[in-house]
CSV table of C-alpha atoms in Angstrom, one decimal:
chain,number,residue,atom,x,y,z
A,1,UNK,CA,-51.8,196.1,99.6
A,2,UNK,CA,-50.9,199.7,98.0
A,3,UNK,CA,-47.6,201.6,98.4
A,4,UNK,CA,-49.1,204.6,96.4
A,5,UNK,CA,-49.0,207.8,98.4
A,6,UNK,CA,-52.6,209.7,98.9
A,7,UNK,CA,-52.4,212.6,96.4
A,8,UNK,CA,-52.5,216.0,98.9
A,9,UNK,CA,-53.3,218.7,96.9
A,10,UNK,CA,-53.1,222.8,97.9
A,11,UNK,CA,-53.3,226.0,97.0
A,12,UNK,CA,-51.0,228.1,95.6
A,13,UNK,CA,-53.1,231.9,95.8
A,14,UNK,CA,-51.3,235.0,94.1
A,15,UNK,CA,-53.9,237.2,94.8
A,16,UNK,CA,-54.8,238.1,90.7
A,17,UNK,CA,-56.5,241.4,90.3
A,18,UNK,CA,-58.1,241.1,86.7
A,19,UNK,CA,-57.9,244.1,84.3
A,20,UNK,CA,-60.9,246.4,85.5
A,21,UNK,CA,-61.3,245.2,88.8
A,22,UNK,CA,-59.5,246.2,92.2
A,23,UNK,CA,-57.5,244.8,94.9
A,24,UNK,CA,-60.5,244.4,96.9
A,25,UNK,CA,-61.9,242.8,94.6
A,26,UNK,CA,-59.2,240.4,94.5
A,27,UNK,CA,-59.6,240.1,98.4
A,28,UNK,CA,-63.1,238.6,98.1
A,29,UNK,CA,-62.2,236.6,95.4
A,30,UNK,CA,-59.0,234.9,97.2
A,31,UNK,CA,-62.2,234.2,100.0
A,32,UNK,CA,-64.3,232.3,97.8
A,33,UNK,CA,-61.5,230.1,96.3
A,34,UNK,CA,-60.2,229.4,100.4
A,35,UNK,CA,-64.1,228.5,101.6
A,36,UNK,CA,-63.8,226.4,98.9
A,37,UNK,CA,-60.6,224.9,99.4
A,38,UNK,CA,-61.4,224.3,102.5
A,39,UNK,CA,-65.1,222.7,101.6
A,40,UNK,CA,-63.0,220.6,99.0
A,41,UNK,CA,-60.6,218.9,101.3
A,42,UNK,CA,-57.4,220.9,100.1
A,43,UNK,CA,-54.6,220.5,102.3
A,44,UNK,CA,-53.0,224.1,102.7
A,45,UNK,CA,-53.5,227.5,101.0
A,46,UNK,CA,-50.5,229.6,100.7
A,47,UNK,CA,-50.2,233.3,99.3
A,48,UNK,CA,-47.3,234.8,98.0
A,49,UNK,CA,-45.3,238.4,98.4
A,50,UNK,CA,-44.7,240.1,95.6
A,51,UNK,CA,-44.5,244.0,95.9
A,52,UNK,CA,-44.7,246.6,92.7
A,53,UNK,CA,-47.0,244.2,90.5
A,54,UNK,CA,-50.2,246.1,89.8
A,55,UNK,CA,-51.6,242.6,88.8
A,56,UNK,CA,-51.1,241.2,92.5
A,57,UNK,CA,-52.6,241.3,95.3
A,58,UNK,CA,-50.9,240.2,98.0
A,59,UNK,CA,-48.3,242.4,98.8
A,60,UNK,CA,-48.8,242.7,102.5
A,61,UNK,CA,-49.2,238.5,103.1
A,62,UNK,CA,-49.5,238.2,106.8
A,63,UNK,CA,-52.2,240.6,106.6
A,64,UNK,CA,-54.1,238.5,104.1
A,65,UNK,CA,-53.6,235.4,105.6
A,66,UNK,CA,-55.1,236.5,109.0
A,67,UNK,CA,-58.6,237.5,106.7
A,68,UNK,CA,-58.7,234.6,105.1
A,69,UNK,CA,-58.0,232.5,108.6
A,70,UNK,CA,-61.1,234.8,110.3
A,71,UNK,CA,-63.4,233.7,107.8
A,72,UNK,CA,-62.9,230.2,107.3
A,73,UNK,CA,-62.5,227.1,109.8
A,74,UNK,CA,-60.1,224.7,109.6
A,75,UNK,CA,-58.1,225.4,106.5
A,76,UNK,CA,-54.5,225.3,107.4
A,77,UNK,CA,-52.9,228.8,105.7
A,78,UNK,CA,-49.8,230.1,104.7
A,79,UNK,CA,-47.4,232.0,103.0
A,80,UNK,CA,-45.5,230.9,99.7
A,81,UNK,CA,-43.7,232.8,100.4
A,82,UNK,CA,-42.6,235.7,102.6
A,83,UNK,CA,-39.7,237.2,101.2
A,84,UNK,CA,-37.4,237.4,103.8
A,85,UNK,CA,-34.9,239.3,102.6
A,86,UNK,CA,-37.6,242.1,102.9
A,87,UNK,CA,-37.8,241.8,106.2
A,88,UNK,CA,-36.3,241.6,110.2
A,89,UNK,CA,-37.1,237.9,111.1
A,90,UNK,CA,-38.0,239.7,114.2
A,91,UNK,CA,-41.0,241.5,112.1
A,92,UNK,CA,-41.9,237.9,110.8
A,93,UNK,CA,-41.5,236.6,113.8
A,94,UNK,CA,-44.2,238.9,115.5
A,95,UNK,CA,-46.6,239.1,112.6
A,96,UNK,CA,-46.5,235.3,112.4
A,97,UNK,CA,-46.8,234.3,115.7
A,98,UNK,CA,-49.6,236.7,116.3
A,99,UNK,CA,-51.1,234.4,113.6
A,100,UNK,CA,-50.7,231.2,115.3
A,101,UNK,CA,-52.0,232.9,118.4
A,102,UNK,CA,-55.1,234.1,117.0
A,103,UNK,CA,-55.3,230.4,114.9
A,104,UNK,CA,-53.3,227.7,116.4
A,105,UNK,CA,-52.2,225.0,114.4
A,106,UNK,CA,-53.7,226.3,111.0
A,107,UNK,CA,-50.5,228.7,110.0
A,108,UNK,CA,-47.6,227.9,108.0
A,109,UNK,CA,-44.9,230.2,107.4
A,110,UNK,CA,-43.1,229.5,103.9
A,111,UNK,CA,-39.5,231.3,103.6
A,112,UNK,CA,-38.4,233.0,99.9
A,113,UNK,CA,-34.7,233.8,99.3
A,114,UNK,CA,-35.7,236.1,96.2
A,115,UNK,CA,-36.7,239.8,97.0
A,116,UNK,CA,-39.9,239.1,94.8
A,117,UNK,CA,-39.4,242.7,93.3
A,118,UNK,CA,-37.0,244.8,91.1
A,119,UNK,CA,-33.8,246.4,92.4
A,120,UNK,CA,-35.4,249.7,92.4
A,121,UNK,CA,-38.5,248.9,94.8
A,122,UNK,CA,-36.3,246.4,97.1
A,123,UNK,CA,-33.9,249.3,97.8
A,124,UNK,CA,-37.6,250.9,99.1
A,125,UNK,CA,-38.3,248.2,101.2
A,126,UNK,CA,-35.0,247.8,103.1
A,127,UNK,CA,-34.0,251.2,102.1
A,128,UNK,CA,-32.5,251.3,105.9
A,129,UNK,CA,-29.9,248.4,105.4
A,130,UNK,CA,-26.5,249.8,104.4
A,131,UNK,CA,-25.5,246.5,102.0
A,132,UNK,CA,-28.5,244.6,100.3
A,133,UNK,CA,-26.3,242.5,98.8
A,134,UNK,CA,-25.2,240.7,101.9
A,135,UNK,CA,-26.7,237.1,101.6
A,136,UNK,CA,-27.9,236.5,105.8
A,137,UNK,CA,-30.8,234.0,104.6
A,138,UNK,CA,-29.3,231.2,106.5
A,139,UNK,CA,-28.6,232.7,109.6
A,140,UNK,CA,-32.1,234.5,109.3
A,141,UNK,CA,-33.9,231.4,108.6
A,142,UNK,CA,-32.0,229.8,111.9
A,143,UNK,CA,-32.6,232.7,114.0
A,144,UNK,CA,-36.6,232.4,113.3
A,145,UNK,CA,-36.5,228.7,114.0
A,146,UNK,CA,-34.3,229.3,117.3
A,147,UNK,CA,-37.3,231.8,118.6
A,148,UNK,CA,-40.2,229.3,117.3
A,149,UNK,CA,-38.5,226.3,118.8
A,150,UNK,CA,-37.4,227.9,122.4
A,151,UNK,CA,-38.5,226.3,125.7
A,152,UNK,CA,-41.0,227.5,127.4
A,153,UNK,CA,-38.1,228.9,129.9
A,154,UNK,CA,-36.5,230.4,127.3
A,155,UNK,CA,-35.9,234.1,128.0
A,156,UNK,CA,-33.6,235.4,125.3
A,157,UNK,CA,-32.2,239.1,125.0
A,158,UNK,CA,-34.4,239.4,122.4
A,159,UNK,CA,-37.8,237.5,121.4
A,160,UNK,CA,-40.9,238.0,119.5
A,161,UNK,CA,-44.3,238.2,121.4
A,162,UNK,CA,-46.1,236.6,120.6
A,163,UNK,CA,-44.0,234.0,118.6
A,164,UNK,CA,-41.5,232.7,121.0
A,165,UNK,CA,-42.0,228.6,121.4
A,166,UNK,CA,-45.1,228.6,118.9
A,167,UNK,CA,-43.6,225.3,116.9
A,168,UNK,CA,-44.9,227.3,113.8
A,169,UNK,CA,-44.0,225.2,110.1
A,170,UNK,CA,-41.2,226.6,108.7
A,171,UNK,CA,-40.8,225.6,105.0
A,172,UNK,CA,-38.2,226.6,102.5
A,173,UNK,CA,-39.3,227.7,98.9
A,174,UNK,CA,-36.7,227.9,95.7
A,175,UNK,CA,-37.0,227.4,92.0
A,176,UNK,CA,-33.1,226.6,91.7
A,177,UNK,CA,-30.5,223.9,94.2
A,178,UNK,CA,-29.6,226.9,96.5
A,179,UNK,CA,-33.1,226.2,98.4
A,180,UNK,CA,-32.9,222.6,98.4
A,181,UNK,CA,-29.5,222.7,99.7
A,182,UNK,CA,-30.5,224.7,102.6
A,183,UNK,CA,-33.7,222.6,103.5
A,184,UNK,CA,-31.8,219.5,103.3
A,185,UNK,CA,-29.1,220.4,105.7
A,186,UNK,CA,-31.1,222.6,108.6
A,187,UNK,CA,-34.1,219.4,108.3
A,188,UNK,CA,-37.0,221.3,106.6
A,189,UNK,CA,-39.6,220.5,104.3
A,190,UNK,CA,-39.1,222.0,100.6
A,191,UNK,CA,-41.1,223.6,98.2
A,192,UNK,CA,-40.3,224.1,94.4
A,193,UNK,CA,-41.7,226.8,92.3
A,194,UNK,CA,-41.9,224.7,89.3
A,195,UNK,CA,-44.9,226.5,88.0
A,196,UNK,CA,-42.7,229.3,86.4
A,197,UNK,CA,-39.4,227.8,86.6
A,198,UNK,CA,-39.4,224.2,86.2
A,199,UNK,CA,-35.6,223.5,84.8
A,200,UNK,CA,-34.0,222.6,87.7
A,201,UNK,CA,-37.1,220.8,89.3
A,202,UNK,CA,-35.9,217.0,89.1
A,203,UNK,CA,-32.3,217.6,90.2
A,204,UNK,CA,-33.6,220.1,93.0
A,205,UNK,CA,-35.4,217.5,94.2
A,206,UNK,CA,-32.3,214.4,93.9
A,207,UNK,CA,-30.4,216.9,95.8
A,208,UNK,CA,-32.8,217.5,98.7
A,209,UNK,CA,-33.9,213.8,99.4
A,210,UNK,CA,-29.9,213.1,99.0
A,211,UNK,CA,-28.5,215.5,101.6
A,212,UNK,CA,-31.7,215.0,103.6
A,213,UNK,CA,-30.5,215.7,107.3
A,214,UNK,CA,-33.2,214.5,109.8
A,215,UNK,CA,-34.1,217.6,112.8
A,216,UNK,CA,-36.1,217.8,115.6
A,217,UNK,CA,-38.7,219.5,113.2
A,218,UNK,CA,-38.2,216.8,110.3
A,219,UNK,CA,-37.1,213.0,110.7
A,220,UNK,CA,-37.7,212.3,106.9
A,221,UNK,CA,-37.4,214.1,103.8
A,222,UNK,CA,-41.0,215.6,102.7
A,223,UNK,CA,-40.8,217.6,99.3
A,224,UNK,CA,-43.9,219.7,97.5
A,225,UNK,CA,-43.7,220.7,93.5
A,226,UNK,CA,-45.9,223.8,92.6
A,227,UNK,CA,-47.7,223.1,89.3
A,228,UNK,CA,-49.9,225.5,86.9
A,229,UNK,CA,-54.1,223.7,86.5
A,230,UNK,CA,-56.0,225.6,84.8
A,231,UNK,CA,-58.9,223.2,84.0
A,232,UNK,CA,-62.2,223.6,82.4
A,233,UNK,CA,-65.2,221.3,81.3
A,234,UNK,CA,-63.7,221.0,78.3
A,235,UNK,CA,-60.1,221.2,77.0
A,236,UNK,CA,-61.1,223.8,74.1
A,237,UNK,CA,-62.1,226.5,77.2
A,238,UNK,CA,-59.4,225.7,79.4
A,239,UNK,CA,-56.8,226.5,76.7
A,240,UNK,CA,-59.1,229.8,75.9
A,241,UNK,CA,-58.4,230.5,79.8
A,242,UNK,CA,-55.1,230.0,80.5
A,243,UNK,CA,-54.5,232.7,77.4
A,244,UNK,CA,-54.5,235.0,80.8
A,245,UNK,CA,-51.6,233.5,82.0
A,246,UNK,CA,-49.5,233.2,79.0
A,247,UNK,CA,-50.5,237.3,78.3
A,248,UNK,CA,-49.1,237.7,81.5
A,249,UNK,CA,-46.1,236.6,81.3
A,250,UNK,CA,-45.6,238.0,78.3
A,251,UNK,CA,-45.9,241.2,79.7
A,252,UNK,CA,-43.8,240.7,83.0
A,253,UNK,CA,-40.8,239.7,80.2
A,254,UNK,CA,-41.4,243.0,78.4
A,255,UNK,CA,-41.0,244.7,82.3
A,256,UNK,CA,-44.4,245.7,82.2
A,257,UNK,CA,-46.6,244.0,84.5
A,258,UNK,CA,-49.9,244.6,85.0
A,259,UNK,CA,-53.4,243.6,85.7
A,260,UNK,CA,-54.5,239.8,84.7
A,261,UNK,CA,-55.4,239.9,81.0
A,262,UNK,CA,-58.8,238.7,79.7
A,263,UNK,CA,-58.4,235.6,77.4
A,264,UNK,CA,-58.7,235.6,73.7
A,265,UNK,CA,-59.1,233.1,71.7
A,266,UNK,CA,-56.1,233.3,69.7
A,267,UNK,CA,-52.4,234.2,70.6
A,268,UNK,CA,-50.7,234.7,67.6
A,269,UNK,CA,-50.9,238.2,67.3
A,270,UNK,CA,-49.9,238.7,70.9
A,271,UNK,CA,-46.3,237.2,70.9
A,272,UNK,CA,-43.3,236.8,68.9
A,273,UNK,CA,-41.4,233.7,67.8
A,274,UNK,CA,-39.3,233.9,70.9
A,275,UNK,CA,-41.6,235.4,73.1
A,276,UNK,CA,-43.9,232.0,72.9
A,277,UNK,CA,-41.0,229.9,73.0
A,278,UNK,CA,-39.9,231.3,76.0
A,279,UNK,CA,-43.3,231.2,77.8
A,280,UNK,CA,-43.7,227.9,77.1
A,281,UNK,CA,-40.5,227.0,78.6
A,282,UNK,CA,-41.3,229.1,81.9
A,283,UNK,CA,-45.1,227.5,81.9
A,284,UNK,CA,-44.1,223.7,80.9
A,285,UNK,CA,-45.1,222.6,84.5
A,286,UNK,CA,-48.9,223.2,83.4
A,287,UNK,CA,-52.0,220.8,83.3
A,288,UNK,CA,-54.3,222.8,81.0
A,289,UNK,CA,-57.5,220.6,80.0
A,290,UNK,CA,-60.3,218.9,81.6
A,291,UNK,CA,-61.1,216.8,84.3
A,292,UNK,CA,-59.2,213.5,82.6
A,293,UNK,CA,-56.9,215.7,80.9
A,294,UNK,CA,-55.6,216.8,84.4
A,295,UNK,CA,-56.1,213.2,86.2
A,296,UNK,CA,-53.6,211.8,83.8
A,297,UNK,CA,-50.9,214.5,84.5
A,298,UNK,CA,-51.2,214.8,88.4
A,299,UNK,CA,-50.8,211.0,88.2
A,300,UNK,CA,-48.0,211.0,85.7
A,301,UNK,CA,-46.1,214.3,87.6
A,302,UNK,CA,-46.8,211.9,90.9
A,303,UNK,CA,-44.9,209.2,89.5
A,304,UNK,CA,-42.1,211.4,88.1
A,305,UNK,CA,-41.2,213.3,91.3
A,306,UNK,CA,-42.5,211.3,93.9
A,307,UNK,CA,-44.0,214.4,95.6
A,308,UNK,CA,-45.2,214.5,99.2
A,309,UNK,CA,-47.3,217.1,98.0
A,310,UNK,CA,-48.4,218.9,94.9
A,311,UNK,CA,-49.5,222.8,95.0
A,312,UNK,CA,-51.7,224.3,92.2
A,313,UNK,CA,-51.8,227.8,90.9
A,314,UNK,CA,-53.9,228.9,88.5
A,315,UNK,CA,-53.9,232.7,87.1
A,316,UNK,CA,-57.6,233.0,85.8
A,317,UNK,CA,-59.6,236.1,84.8
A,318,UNK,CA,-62.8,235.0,85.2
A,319,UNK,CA,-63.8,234.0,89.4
A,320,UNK,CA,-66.3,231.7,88.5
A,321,UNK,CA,-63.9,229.7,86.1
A,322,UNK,CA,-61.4,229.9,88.8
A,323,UNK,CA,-63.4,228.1,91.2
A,324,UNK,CA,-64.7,225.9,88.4
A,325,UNK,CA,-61.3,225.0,87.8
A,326,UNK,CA,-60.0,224.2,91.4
A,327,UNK,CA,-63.1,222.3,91.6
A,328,UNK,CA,-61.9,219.8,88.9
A,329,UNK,CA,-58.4,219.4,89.7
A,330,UNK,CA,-59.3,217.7,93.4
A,331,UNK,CA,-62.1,215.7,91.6
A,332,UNK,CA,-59.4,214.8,89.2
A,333,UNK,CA,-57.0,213.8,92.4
A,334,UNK,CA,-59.6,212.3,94.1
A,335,UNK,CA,-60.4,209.9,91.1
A,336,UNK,CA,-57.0,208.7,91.4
């Protein structure tokens, strides 16, 4: 009889909006890739806050979420993450439990420290708060958790409606020990952002499973690493695709972030010496091939990390390849 964990596999959606095309376009786009994850057996599909990126999407997240959740069925959705030092939790609080309302049981609500922007715009999101500097992610994430988990009874000075007693899934996201820290001791279920910052991945992990405290919400440790597939029928044209990616990056380094590059079929001329070397560094948690290509490296990053759960982003120009290559990284984790 097996020990082996079933691979879950999700989604990891950051909205792209490819050069020449819109946000709306992006919109429908994110709607074919969830109707499929949901046809495809995907566990969850998360989208993530960023604000100021003319390449993303999803800036306003909740409202996403609640279009996606209208036009599929069952798929359990989410955010990874919301940005809370963006926000009142009492906002959050609101906007996701009016989620949960309208879709009970299929909403998760994943919880960045990072403001997901530069200094400029974050001082235009919370332009009202006298100190910015003041970490209260802690006691924000506890306050949240205190409305969610409240007894029906419950009548605080102060609650979210809807929100208050909705049991809503409360996950912690990081790419550094600060995150996994804080999961471990308030009893949550962790998320690491190795798809562009995988250095501190494995001991992130030893330090969550380590300090694991069990909570009402949590009685065991369960830990989810967020991995780069970009897959393709063959490995020749997933390497021509992921050129998007790389581009990308490069441009977000430069501080000039835009739209989601084409590909081209060669990248020499694009970067420098150090630029590459420092991409590949940021995009080393990547399965870039075809469908054994990315069999043997969900199974090999399975063994290594012991994940609960493995997310997948993939930044691709083309929609069609984008499905395509979502398509063959849960026929690859089914295979195993």
């Amino acid at each position: 009889m097996s020990d082996k964990k079933p691979l879950r596999l999700s989604v990891l959606d950051l909205a792209p909006i490819p050069q020449g095309a819109t946000a709306r376009d992006a919109f429908h786009n994110s709607l074919a890739l969830a109707r499929q994850a949901e046809k495809l057996g995907y566990q969850r599909y998360w989208l993530a806050e960023h604000h100021n990126m003319t390449g993303i999407a999803s800036a306003a997240t909740s409202v996403l979420i609640g279009y996606l959740a209208a036009n599929t069925e069952t798929l359990k959705l989410g955010s990874g993450g919301i940005m809370l030092p963006n926000h009142a939790p009492l906002v959050i609080a609101e906007q996701f439990g009016t989620l949960a309302s309208l879709y009970p049981g299929r909403i998760d609500l994943g919880l960045g420290r990072a403001p997901g922007s530069d200094q400029r715009t974050m001082m235009a999101l919370r332009r009202h708060q006298a100190n910015m500097h003041i970490d209260t992610f802690p006691e924000d994430v506890a306050e949240l958790i205190s409305w969610f988990d409240a007894e029906a009874d419950a009548q605080p000075p102060v609650q979210p409606v809807p929100g208050l007693g909705l049991q809503i899934p409360v996950w912690l996201l990081g790419s550094s020990l600060y995150s996994a820290q804080l999961s471990a001791k308030m009893g949550l279920p962790f998320a690491f952002a190795s798809h562009f910052a995988p250095d501190q991945l494995f001991q992130a992990l030893h330090v969550y499973r380590e300090n694991f405290q069990p909570s009402a919400r949590l009685d065991k440790p369960y830990a989810m690493v967020c991995i780069n597939v970009i897959a393709a029928d063959s490995e020749r044209d997933a390497r021509f695709l992921f050129t998007s990616q790389q581009q990308q990056f490069i441009n977000l380094r430069r501080g000039k972030p835009g739209p989601l590059p084409a590909p081209v079929e060669n990248m020499d001329n694009l970067w420098s010496p150090s630029e590459q070397y420092g991409v590949q560094q940021a995009l080393s948690m990547s399965l870039v091939g075809d469908t054994d290509k990315v069999r043997h490296g969900l199974a090999s990053l399975m063994r290594e990390t012991q994940a609960d759960e493995i997310m997948v982003n993939g930044q691709i120009f083309d929609s069609e390849a984008r499905l395509r290559s979502f398509a063959i990284a849960m026929e690859a984790a089914n295979s195993l």
